[in-house]
PDB file of C-alpha atoms in Angstrom:
ATOM      1  CA  UNK A   1      27.968  58.099 101.916  1.00  0.00           C
ATOM      2  CA  UNK A   2      31.535  59.235 101.311  1.00  0.00           C
ATOM      3  CA  UNK A   3      33.479  59.173  98.056  1.00  0.00           C
ATOM      4  CA  UNK A   4      32.017  56.106  96.373  1.00  0.00           C
ATOM      5  CA  UNK A   5      34.277  56.329  93.350  1.00  0.00           C
ATOM      6  CA  UNK A   6      36.961  58.671  94.644  1.00  0.00           C
ATOM      7  CA  UNK A   7      37.993  56.353  97.473  1.00  0.00           C
ATOM      8  CA  UNK A   8      38.519  53.608  94.928  1.00  0.00           C
ATOM      9  CA  UNK A   9      40.614  55.912  92.776  1.00  0.00           C
ATOM     10  CA  UNK A  10      42.803  56.780  95.746  1.00  0.00           C
ATOM     11  CA  UNK A  11      43.394  53.113  96.540  1.00  0.00           C
ATOM     12  CA  UNK A  12      44.465  52.528  92.961  1.00  0.00           C
ATOM     13  CA  UNK A  13      46.816  55.490  92.789  1.00  0.00           C
ATOM     14  CA  UNK A  14      50.501  55.113  92.050  1.00  0.00           C
ATOM     15  CA  UNK A  15      53.217  57.609  91.079  1.00  0.00           C
ATOM     16  CA  UNK A  16      53.827  58.195  87.383  1.00  0.00           C
ATOM     17  CA  UNK A  17      56.760  56.380  85.846  1.00  0.00           C
ATOM     18  CA  UNK A  18      59.698  58.242  84.373  1.00  0.00           C
ATOM     19  CA  UNK A  19      58.820  56.966  80.918  1.00  0.00           C
ATOM     20  CA  UNK A  20      55.110  56.645  80.302  1.00  0.00           C
ATOM     21  CA  UNK A  21      51.759  56.033  81.976  1.00  0.00           C
ATOM     22  CA  UNK A  22      48.376  55.089  80.518  1.00  0.00           C
ATOM     23  CA  UNK A  23      50.200  55.047  77.192  1.00  0.00           C
ATOM     24  CA  UNK A  24      51.345  58.688  77.377  1.00  0.00           C
ATOM     25  CA  UNK A  25      55.005  59.630  77.076  1.00  0.00           C
ATOM     26  CA  UNK A  26      56.087  61.690  80.082  1.00  0.00           C
ATOM     27  CA  UNK A  27      59.770  62.259  79.278  1.00  0.00           C
ATOM     28  CA  UNK A  28      60.550  65.962  79.099  1.00  0.00           C
ATOM     29  CA  UNK A  29      57.289  66.990  80.756  1.00  0.00           C
ATOM     30  CA  UNK A  30      56.966  70.636  81.809  1.00  0.00           C
ATOM     31  CA  UNK A  31      55.919  69.401  85.267  1.00  0.00           C
ATOM     32  CA  UNK A  32      57.881  66.878  87.367  1.00  0.00           C
ATOM     33  CA  UNK A  33      57.215  63.386  86.023  1.00  0.00           C
ATOM     34  CA  UNK A  34      57.067  61.922  89.522  1.00  0.00           C
ATOM     35  CA  UNK A  35      54.213  64.327  90.381  1.00  0.00           C
ATOM     36  CA  UNK A  36      52.000  63.002  87.593  1.00  0.00           C
ATOM     37  CA  UNK A  37      49.738  60.454  89.247  1.00  0.00           C
ATOM     38  CA  UNK A  38      47.526  57.680  87.982  1.00  0.00           C
ATOM     39  CA  UNK A  39      43.993  58.423  89.136  1.00  0.00           C
ATOM     40  CA  UNK A  40      42.868  54.798  88.903  1.00  0.00           C
ATOM     41  CA  UNK A  41      40.942  54.593  85.611  1.00  0.00           C
ATOM     42  CA  UNK A  42      42.836  53.906  82.379  1.00  0.00           C
ATOM     43  CA  UNK A  43      42.845  56.291  79.448  1.00  0.00           C
ATOM     44  CA  UNK A  44      39.190  56.990  78.560  1.00  0.00           C
ATOM     45  CA  UNK A  45      38.071  54.972  81.595  1.00  0.00           C
ATOM     46  CA  UNK A  46      36.196  58.181  82.370  1.00  0.00           C
ATOM     47  CA  UNK A  47      34.603  58.671  78.934  1.00  0.00           C
ATOM     48  CA  UNK A  48      34.424  62.155  77.462  1.00  0.00           C
ATOM     49  CA  UNK A  49      31.188  63.081  75.698  1.00  0.00           C
ATOM     50  CA  UNK A  50      31.809  63.668  71.990  1.00  0.00           C
ATOM     51  CA  UNK A  51      28.221  63.875  70.722  1.00  0.00           C
ATOM     52  CA  UNK A  52      26.265  65.740  73.403  1.00  0.00           C
ATOM     53  CA  UNK A  53      22.490  65.867  73.270  1.00  0.00           C
ATOM     54  CA  UNK A  54      20.417  68.683  74.714  1.00  0.00           C
ATOM     55  CA  UNK A  55      16.847  69.479  75.680  1.00  0.00           C
ATOM     56  CA  UNK A  56      15.052  72.483  77.069  1.00  0.00           C
ATOM     57  CA  UNK A  57      15.342  72.973  80.819  1.00  0.00           C
ATOM     58  CA  UNK A  58      11.684  72.045  81.291  1.00  0.00           C
ATOM     59  CA  UNK A  59      12.067  68.743  79.451  1.00  0.00           C
ATOM     60  CA  UNK A  60      15.156  67.640  81.378  1.00  0.00           C
ATOM     61  CA  UNK A  61      13.275  67.785  84.686  1.00  0.00           C
ATOM     62  CA  UNK A  62      16.458  69.029  86.368  1.00  0.00           C
ATOM     63  CA  UNK A  63      15.917  70.679  89.743  1.00  0.00           C
ATOM     64  CA  UNK A  64      16.423  74.444  89.698  1.00  0.00           C
ATOM     65  CA  UNK A  65      18.953  74.160  92.523  1.00  0.00           C
ATOM     66  CA  UNK A  66      21.174  71.759  90.583  1.00  0.00           C
ATOM     67  CA  UNK A  67      24.774  72.873  90.045  1.00  0.00           C
ATOM     68  CA  UNK A  68      25.675  73.482  86.424  1.00  0.00           C
ATOM     69  CA  UNK A  69      28.332  74.983  84.203  1.00  0.00           C
ATOM     70  CA  UNK A  70      26.762  77.527  81.873  1.00  0.00           C
ATOM     71  CA  UNK A  71      28.157  79.087  78.729  1.00  0.00           C
ATOM     72  CA  UNK A  72      26.742  81.514  76.153  1.00  0.00           C
ATOM     73  CA  UNK A  73      28.305  81.667  72.712  1.00  0.00           C
ATOM     74  CA  UNK A  74      27.026  82.816  69.319  1.00  0.00           C
ATOM     75  CA  UNK A  75      23.535  83.481  70.596  1.00  0.00           C
ATOM     76  CA  UNK A  76      23.181  80.033  72.198  1.00  0.00           C
ATOM     77  CA  UNK A  77      23.049  79.301  75.937  1.00  0.00           C
ATOM     78  CA  UNK A  78      23.834  75.818  77.262  1.00  0.00           C
ATOM     79  CA  UNK A  79      24.006  74.305  80.733  1.00  0.00           C
ATOM     80  CA  UNK A  80      26.027  71.225  81.697  1.00  0.00           C
ATOM     81  CA  UNK A  81      24.855  69.573  84.951  1.00  0.00           C
ATOM     82  CA  UNK A  82      27.638  68.740  87.398  1.00  0.00           C
ATOM     83  CA  UNK A  83      25.783  65.471  88.091  1.00  0.00           C
ATOM     84  CA  UNK A  84      26.694  64.386  84.546  1.00  0.00           C
ATOM     85  CA  UNK A  85      30.145  65.972  84.456  1.00  0.00           C
ATOM     86  CA  UNK A  86      31.157  64.079  87.608  1.00  0.00           C
ATOM     87  CA  UNK A  87      31.104  60.933  85.471  1.00  0.00           C
ATOM     88  CA  UNK A  88      32.518  62.326  82.199  1.00  0.00           C
ATOM     89  CA  UNK A  89      34.625  65.438  82.996  1.00  0.00           C
ATOM     90  CA  UNK A  90      34.877  66.566  79.357  1.00  0.00           C
ATOM     91  CA  UNK A  91      32.288  67.531  76.743  1.00  0.00           C
ATOM     92  CA  UNK A  92      33.391  68.344  73.208  1.00  0.00           C
ATOM     93  CA  UNK A  93      30.704  70.642  71.865  1.00  0.00           C
ATOM     94  CA  UNK A  94      29.919  73.198  69.176  1.00  0.00           C
ATOM     95  CA  UNK A  95      28.144  76.547  69.192  1.00  0.00           C
ATOM     96  CA  UNK A  96      27.185  76.940  65.544  1.00  0.00           C
ATOM     97  CA  UNK A  97      30.605  76.947  63.822  1.00  0.00           C
ATOM     98  CA  UNK A  98      32.648  77.416  66.995  1.00  0.00           C
ATOM     99  CA  UNK A  99      34.118  74.386  68.748  1.00  0.00           C
ATOM    100  CA  UNK A 100      34.210  74.555  72.560  1.00  0.00           C
ATOM    101  CA  UNK A 101      35.506  72.076  75.129  1.00  0.00           C
ATOM    102  CA  UNK A 102      33.859  72.002  78.552  1.00  0.00           C
ATOM    103  CA  UNK A 103      35.959  70.471  81.344  1.00  0.00           C
ATOM    104  CA  UNK A 104      35.253  69.697  84.985  1.00  0.00           C
ATOM    105  CA  UNK A 105      37.562  68.234  87.625  1.00  0.00           C
ATOM    106  CA  UNK A 106      35.563  66.895  90.598  1.00  0.00           C
ATOM    107  CA  UNK A 107      38.705  66.677  92.745  1.00  0.00           C
ATOM    108  CA  UNK A 108      39.510  70.385  92.309  1.00  0.00           C
ATOM    109  CA  UNK A 109      35.964  71.699  91.863  1.00  0.00           C
ATOM    110  CA  UNK A 110      37.086  73.403  88.667  1.00  0.00           C
ATOM    111  CA  UNK A 111      34.788  73.960  85.708  1.00  0.00           C
ATOM    112  CA  UNK A 112      36.582  75.530  82.741  1.00  0.00           C
ATOM    113  CA  UNK A 113      35.722  76.109  79.085  1.00  0.00           C
ATOM    114  CA  UNK A 114      38.342  76.436  76.369  1.00  0.00           C
ATOM    115  CA  UNK A 115      38.646  77.129  72.702  1.00  0.00           C
ATOM    116  CA  UNK A 116      40.198  73.951  71.237  1.00  0.00           C
ATOM    117  CA  UNK A 117      41.723  75.873  68.331  1.00  0.00           C
ATOM    118  CA  UNK A 118      45.474  75.354  68.789  1.00  0.00           C
ATOM    119  CA  UNK A 119      48.359  75.676  66.338  1.00  0.00           C
ATOM    120  CA  UNK A 120      46.058  75.902  63.339  1.00  0.00           C
ATOM    121  CA  UNK A 121      43.908  72.892  64.152  1.00  0.00           C
ATOM    122  CA  UNK A 122      40.744  72.157  66.116  1.00  0.00           C
ATOM    123  CA  UNK A 123      41.427  69.579  68.803  1.00  0.00           C
ATOM    124  CA  UNK A 124      39.144  67.061  70.495  1.00  0.00           C
ATOM    125  CA  UNK A 125      39.817  66.090  74.079  1.00  0.00           C
ATOM    126  CA  UNK A 126      39.564  63.003  76.249  1.00  0.00           C
ATOM    127  CA  UNK A 127      40.310  62.076  79.873  1.00  0.00           C
ATOM    128  CA  UNK A 128      43.822  60.660  80.275  1.00  0.00           C
ATOM    129  CA  UNK A 129      43.205  59.019  83.662  1.00  0.00           C
ATOM    130  CA  UNK A 130      46.196  60.987  84.972  1.00  0.00           C
ATOM    131  CA  UNK A 131      46.386  63.836  87.464  1.00  0.00           C
ATOM    132  CA  UNK A 132      48.805  66.617  88.275  1.00  0.00           C
ATOM    133  CA  UNK A 133      48.309  68.479  91.556  1.00  0.00           C
ATOM    134  CA  UNK A 134      45.091  66.454  91.925  1.00  0.00           C
ATOM    135  CA  UNK A 135      43.787  68.108  88.748  1.00  0.00           C
ATOM    136  CA  UNK A 136      42.654  66.297  85.615  1.00  0.00           C
ATOM    137  CA  UNK A 137      45.100  65.993  82.744  1.00  0.00           C
ATOM    138  CA  UNK A 138      43.222  66.181  79.485  1.00  0.00           C
ATOM    139  CA  UNK A 139      44.683  64.779  76.294  1.00  0.00           C
ATOM    140  CA  UNK A 140      43.972  65.708  72.712  1.00  0.00           C
ATOM    141  CA  UNK A 141      43.035  62.893  70.351  1.00  0.00           C
ATOM    142  CA  UNK A 142      44.998  64.389  67.463  1.00  0.00           C
ATOM    143  CA  UNK A 143      48.520  64.401  68.987  1.00  0.00           C
ATOM    144  CA  UNK A 144      48.070  62.668  72.381  1.00  0.00           C
ATOM    145  CA  UNK A 145      49.623  65.637  74.135  1.00  0.00           C
ATOM    146  CA  UNK A 146      48.743  65.938  77.839  1.00  0.00           C
ATOM    147  CA  UNK A 147      47.103  69.184  78.953  1.00  0.00           C
ATOM    148  CA  UNK A 148      46.838  70.545  82.493  1.00  0.00           C
ATOM    149  CA  UNK A 149      43.356  71.960  83.046  1.00  0.00           C
ATOM    150  CA  UNK A 150      44.253  74.623  85.623  1.00  0.00           C
ATOM    151  CA  UNK A 151      47.588  75.510  83.974  1.00  0.00           C
ATOM    152  CA  UNK A 152      45.707  75.756  80.648  1.00  0.00           C
ATOM    153  CA  UNK A 153      48.784  74.366  78.911  1.00  0.00           C
ATOM    154  CA  UNK A 154      50.107  71.238  77.238  1.00  0.00           C
ATOM    155  CA  UNK A 155      52.714  69.751  79.575  1.00  0.00           C
ATOM    156  CA  UNK A 156      53.936  66.901  77.343  1.00  0.00           C
ATOM    157  CA  UNK A 157      53.690  65.620  73.799  1.00  0.00           C
ATOM    158  CA  UNK A 158      54.008  67.291  70.383  1.00  0.00           C
ATOM    159  CA  UNK A 159      52.061  70.379  71.492  1.00  0.00           C
ATOM    160  CA  UNK A 160      54.040  70.906  74.691  1.00  0.00           C
ATOM    161  CA  UNK A 161      54.043  74.576  75.804  1.00  0.00           C
ATOM    162  CA  UNK A 162      50.998  75.464  73.691  1.00  0.00           C
ATOM    163  CA  UNK A 163      48.247  77.153  75.680  1.00  0.00           C
ATOM    164  CA  UNK A 164      44.458  76.933  75.663  1.00  0.00           C
ATOM    165  CA  UNK A 165      42.334  80.079  75.506  1.00  0.00           C
ATOM    166  CA  UNK A 166      39.992  80.265  78.501  1.00  0.00           C
ATOM    167  CA  UNK A 167      36.372  81.219  77.824  1.00  0.00           C
ATOM    168  CA  UNK A 168      33.925  82.847  80.230  1.00  0.00           C
ATOM    169  CA  UNK A 169      31.907  80.184  82.032  1.00  0.00           C
ATOM    170  CA  UNK A 170      29.345  80.359  84.849  1.00  0.00           C
ATOM    171  CA  UNK A 171      29.614  77.880  87.732  1.00  0.00           C
ATOM    172  CA  UNK A 172      26.224  78.302  89.344  1.00  0.00           C
ATOM    173  CA  UNK A 173      22.728  76.865  89.790  1.00  0.00           C
ATOM    174  CA  UNK A 174      20.283  76.122  86.999  1.00  0.00           C
ATOM    175  CA  UNK A 175      17.945  78.653  88.626  1.00  0.00           C
ATOM    176  CA  UNK A 176      20.480  81.440  88.268  1.00  0.00           C
ATOM    177  CA  UNK A 177      21.426  80.433  84.719  1.00  0.00           C
ATOM    178  CA  UNK A 178      17.779  80.317  83.600  1.00  0.00           C
ATOM    179  CA  UNK A 179      17.222  83.791  85.039  1.00  0.00           C
ATOM    180  CA  UNK A 180      19.950  85.022  82.682  1.00  0.00           C
ATOM    181  CA  UNK A 181      19.058  82.754  79.762  1.00  0.00           C
ATOM    182  CA  UNK A 182      15.437  81.518  79.935  1.00  0.00           C
ATOM    183  CA  UNK A 183      15.798  79.621  76.646  1.00  0.00           C
ATOM    184  CA  UNK A 184      18.921  77.723  77.713  1.00  0.00           C
ATOM    185  CA  UNK A 185      19.492  74.206  76.494  1.00  0.00           C
ATOM    186  CA  UNK A 186      20.577  71.602  79.054  1.00  0.00           C
ATOM    187  CA  UNK A 187      22.814  68.589  78.485  1.00  0.00           C
ATOM    188  CA  UNK A 188      20.539  65.589  78.968  1.00  0.00           C
ATOM    189  CA  UNK A 189      21.276  62.173  80.370  1.00  0.00           C
ATOM    190  CA  UNK A 190      21.105  60.394  77.032  1.00  0.00           C
ATOM    191  CA  UNK A 191      24.890  60.215  76.863  1.00  0.00           C
ATOM    192  CA  UNK A 192      25.210  56.688  75.498  1.00  0.00           C
ATOM    193  CA  UNK A 193      26.816  55.483  78.721  1.00  0.00           C
ATOM    194  CA  UNK A 194      25.356  53.459  81.576  1.00  0.00           C
ATOM    195  CA  UNK A 195      25.959  55.802  84.494  1.00  0.00           C
ATOM    196  CA  UNK A 196      23.702  56.519  87.446  1.00  0.00           C
ATOM    197  CA  UNK A 197      23.594  60.297  87.338  1.00  0.00           C
ATOM    198  CA  UNK A 198      21.486  60.374  90.494  1.00  0.00           C
ATOM    199  CA  UNK A 199      24.520  59.182  92.470  1.00  0.00           C
ATOM    200  CA  UNK A 200      27.369  61.525  93.322  1.00  0.00           C
ATOM    201  CA  UNK A 201      30.563  59.415  93.228  1.00  0.00           C
ATOM    202  CA  UNK A 202      32.329  62.112  95.270  1.00  0.00           C
ATOM    203  CA  UNK A 203      29.692  62.518  97.981  1.00  0.00           C
ATOM    204  CA  UNK A 204      31.217  64.025 101.123  1.00  0.00           C
ATOM    205  CA  UNK A 205      34.482  64.985  99.439  1.00  0.00           C
ATOM    206  CA  UNK A 206      33.912  68.733  99.549  1.00  0.00           C
ATOM    207  CA  UNK A 207      33.410  68.664 103.315  1.00  0.00           C
ATOM    208  CA  UNK A 208      36.735  67.095 104.298  1.00  0.00           C
ATOM    209  CA  UNK A 209      39.721  69.385 104.879  1.00  0.00           C
ATOM    210  CA  UNK A 210      42.121  67.140 103.003  1.00  0.00           C
ATOM    211  CA  UNK A 211      43.153  66.200  99.488  1.00  0.00           C
ATOM    212  CA  UNK A 212      43.012  62.697  98.098  1.00  0.00           C
ATOM    213  CA  UNK A 213      46.178  63.066  96.042  1.00  0.00           C
ATOM    214  CA  UNK A 214      49.486  64.796  96.812  1.00  0.00           C
ATOM    215  CA  UNK A 215      49.945  68.385  95.671  1.00  0.00           C
ATOM    216  CA  UNK A 216      53.189  70.300  95.270  1.00  0.00           C
ATOM    217  CA  UNK A 217      52.223  73.279  97.451  1.00  0.00           C
ATOM    218  CA  UNK A 218      49.815  73.490 100.395  1.00  0.00           C
ATOM    219  CA  UNK A 219      48.368  76.260 102.536  1.00  0.00           C
ATOM    220  CA  UNK A 220      46.097  76.016 105.567  1.00  0.00           C
ATOM    221  CA  UNK A 221      45.092  79.669 105.317  1.00  0.00           C
ATOM    222  CA  UNK A 222      41.589  78.492 104.327  1.00  0.00           C
ATOM    223  CA  UNK A 223      39.748  75.193 104.409  1.00  0.00           C
ATOM    224  CA  UNK A 224      41.094  73.026 101.585  1.00  0.00           C
ATOM    225  CA  UNK A 225      37.677  73.019  99.889  1.00  0.00           C
ATOM    226  CA  UNK A 226      36.943  76.723 100.397  1.00  0.00           C
ATOM    227  CA  UNK A 227      35.641  78.021  97.075  1.00  0.00           C
ATOM    228  CA  UNK A 228      37.652  80.812  95.497  1.00  0.00           C
ATOM    229  CA  UNK A 229      37.283  82.781  92.318  1.00  0.00           C
ATOM    230  CA  UNK A 230      40.658  82.809  90.607  1.00  0.00           C
ATOM    231  CA  UNK A 231      42.148  84.855  87.783  1.00  0.00           C
ATOM    232  CA  UNK A 232      45.473  84.276  86.094  1.00  0.00           C
ATOM    233  CA  UNK A 233      47.056  86.324  83.322  1.00  0.00           C
ATOM    234  CA  UNK A 234      50.562  87.281  82.288  1.00  0.00           C
ATOM    235  CA  UNK A 235      52.128  85.555  85.276  1.00  0.00           C
ATOM    236  CA  UNK A 236      49.850  87.249  87.808  1.00  0.00           C
ATOM    237  CA  UNK A 237      47.306  85.300  89.881  1.00  0.00           C
ATOM    238  CA  UNK A 238      44.668  86.459  92.318  1.00  0.00           C
ATOM    239  CA  UNK A 239      42.056  84.626  94.382  1.00  0.00           C
ATOM    240  CA  UNK A 240      38.852  85.927  95.935  1.00  0.00           C
ATOM    241  CA  UNK A 241      37.800  83.438  98.667  1.00  0.00           C
ATOM    242  CA  UNK A 242      34.043  83.122  99.016  1.00  0.00           C
ATOM    243  CA  UNK A 243      34.301  83.510 102.794  1.00  0.00           C
ATOM    244  CA  UNK A 244      35.849  86.946 102.223  1.00  0.00           C
ATOM    245  CA  UNK A 245      33.297  87.894  99.574  1.00  0.00           C
ATOM    246  CA  UNK A 246      30.430  86.987 101.907  1.00  0.00           C
ATOM    247  CA  UNK A 247      31.681  89.650 104.302  1.00  0.00           C
ATOM    248  CA  UNK A 248      32.250  92.229 101.574  1.00  0.00           C
ATOM    249  CA  UNK A 249      28.861  92.223  99.826  1.00  0.00           C
ATOM    250  CA  UNK A 250      27.540  91.531  96.345  1.00  0.00           C
ATOM    251  CA  UNK A 251      29.703  94.024  94.412  1.00  0.00           C
ATOM    252  CA  UNK A 252      33.358  94.525  95.296  1.00  0.00           C
ATOM    253  CA  UNK A 253      35.579  97.145  93.679  1.00  0.00           C
ATOM    254  CA  UNK A 254      39.115  95.870  93.434  1.00  0.00           C
ATOM    255  CA  UNK A 255      42.311  95.757  91.372  1.00  0.00           C
ATOM    256  CA  UNK A 256      43.791  92.934  89.322  1.00  0.00           C
ATOM    257  CA  UNK A 257      47.198  93.184  87.697  1.00  0.00           C
ATOM    258  CA  UNK A 258      47.082  96.965  88.087  1.00  0.00           C
ATOM    259  CA  UNK A 259      43.650  97.354  86.492  1.00  0.00           C
ATOM    260  CA  UNK A 260      40.314  98.189  88.155  1.00  0.00           C
ATOM    261  CA  UNK A 261      37.814  95.332  88.273  1.00  0.00           C
ATOM    262  CA  UNK A 262      34.508  94.596  89.953  1.00  0.00           C
ATOM    263  CA  UNK A 263      33.678  91.243  91.500  1.00  0.00           C
ATOM    264  CA  UNK A 264      30.005  90.253  91.400  1.00  0.00           C
ATOM    265  CA  UNK A 265      29.291  87.771  94.178  1.00  0.00           C
ATOM    266  CA  UNK A 266      26.055  85.787  94.381  1.00  0.00           C
ATOM    267  CA  UNK A 267      25.887  84.123  97.774  1.00  0.00           C
ATOM    268  CA  UNK A 268      22.461  82.567  97.152  1.00  0.00           C
ATOM    269  CA  UNK A 269      23.775  80.631  94.145  1.00  0.00           C
ATOM    270  CA  UNK A 270      27.352  80.247  95.410  1.00  0.00           C
ATOM    271  CA  UNK A 271      28.794  81.901  92.332  1.00  0.00           C
ATOM    272  CA  UNK A 272      31.057  84.811  91.405  1.00  0.00           C
ATOM    273  CA  UNK A 273      32.505  86.529  88.359  1.00  0.00           C
ATOM    274  CA  UNK A 274      34.872  89.392  87.561  1.00  0.00           C
ATOM    275  CA  UNK A 275      34.130  92.275  85.199  1.00  0.00           C
ATOM    276  CA  UNK A 276      36.569  94.795  83.770  1.00  0.00           C
ATOM    277  CA  UNK A 277      35.935  98.538  83.888  1.00  0.00           C
ATOM    278  CA  UNK A 278      33.865  98.361  80.669  1.00  0.00           C
ATOM    279  CA  UNK A 279      31.564  95.710  82.144  1.00  0.00           C
ATOM    280  CA  UNK A 280      33.003  92.817  80.130  1.00  0.00           C
ATOM    281  CA  UNK A 281      33.486  89.549  81.983  1.00  0.00           C
ATOM    282  CA  UNK A 282      37.075  88.419  82.481  1.00  0.00           C
ATOM    283  CA  UNK A 283      37.244  84.615  82.175  1.00  0.00           C
ATOM    284  CA  UNK A 284      38.114  83.133  85.539  1.00  0.00           C
ATOM    285  CA  UNK A 285      37.683  79.876  87.392  1.00  0.00           C
ATOM    286  CA  UNK A 286      35.900  78.838  90.568  1.00  0.00           C
ATOM    287  CA  UNK A 287      38.097  76.296  92.349  1.00  0.00           C
ATOM    288  CA  UNK A 288      38.818  74.762  95.718  1.00  0.00           C
ATOM    289  CA  UNK A 289      41.408  76.782  97.631  1.00  0.00           C
ATOM    290  CA  UNK A 290      43.898  73.910  97.778  1.00  0.00           C
ATOM    291  CA  UNK A 291      43.815  73.504  94.000  1.00  0.00           C
ATOM    292  CA  UNK A 292      44.283  77.185  93.206  1.00  0.00           C
ATOM    293  CA  UNK A 293      47.154  77.463  95.699  1.00  0.00           C
ATOM    294  CA  UNK A 294      48.858  74.290  94.422  1.00  0.00           C
ATOM    295  CA  UNK A 295      49.168  75.816  90.960  1.00  0.00           C
ATOM    296  CA  UNK A 296      49.642  79.439  91.981  1.00  0.00           C
ATOM    297  CA  UNK A 297      51.373  79.535  95.400  1.00  0.00           C
ATOM    298  CA  UNK A 298      52.384  83.172  94.811  1.00  0.00           C
ATOM    299  CA  UNK A 299      48.762  84.161  94.268  1.00  0.00           C
ATOM    300  CA  UNK A 300      47.505  87.443  95.631  1.00  0.00           C
ATOM    301  CA  UNK A 301      44.532  86.888  97.948  1.00  0.00           C
ATOM    302  CA  UNK A 302      41.668  89.299  98.455  1.00  0.00           C
ATOM    303  CA  UNK A 303      40.922  90.014 102.114  1.00  0.00           C
ATOM    304  CA  UNK A 304      37.842  91.968 103.142  1.00  0.00           C
ATOM    305  CA  UNK A 305      38.882  95.386 104.517  1.00  0.00           C
ATOM    306  CA  UNK A 306      38.082  95.859 108.185  1.00  0.00           C
TER     307      UNK A 306
END
């Protein structure tokens, strides 16, 4: 089975107009208007989850090998199954008094968590139905500004040029996350929407060495869907391809933006994270190679020393 939903989205794709698409004004966008694509669904056709419900890991019955996004804030650990995020892409959540937005783009393989506190207000996010560089464009319900997930920035609308603060997030298996946080809560399937979460609408997509939507920059240095761990700060980007990390071992001493870091690679759970010299995690993102390169073509790339 290959790309049940994604193939349909590709067939429905058309270039963004110079004025507006899905009801969003594109004039003056920070990215080229003609590179903003309609993904097929209308605004909110992929419904964000605004009132998430959780259960203990045991009560969800989720397999330990299931892929999840995990986040720990304010003494609370939560896991968001990719099987649910494939159909919703955004969860607006809270950790006690702290608002957090969880985002996932199935086309780029990118799970990212942000603080929605921007310009003195707490934003809520939805799925615009639009893409840039094959990556989801979020929109905030308060101003209808469009936000690029991987750029972490509003590219159009009243909040244009504002940035989102990236939070540390694990992209791993439930097994690994439970080993770190045995009392984790897990997003359950009682979402209020009639979706078959046992079906992967993008089945087979990660195996093909091609993108479904045009991207501004391409590189065949690695398979398009090679997983990389990427960091970006102050105009500097670096990627650690998993194929390189597999050769290097579980702990890699390296440099990022002139500072010493250590990369912790977990081959068994296909996960990785970066720590600074004090042992604090630096928020990064696991992404497909093509997606990271499309946004950061000048990225530094880690290569295992011979």
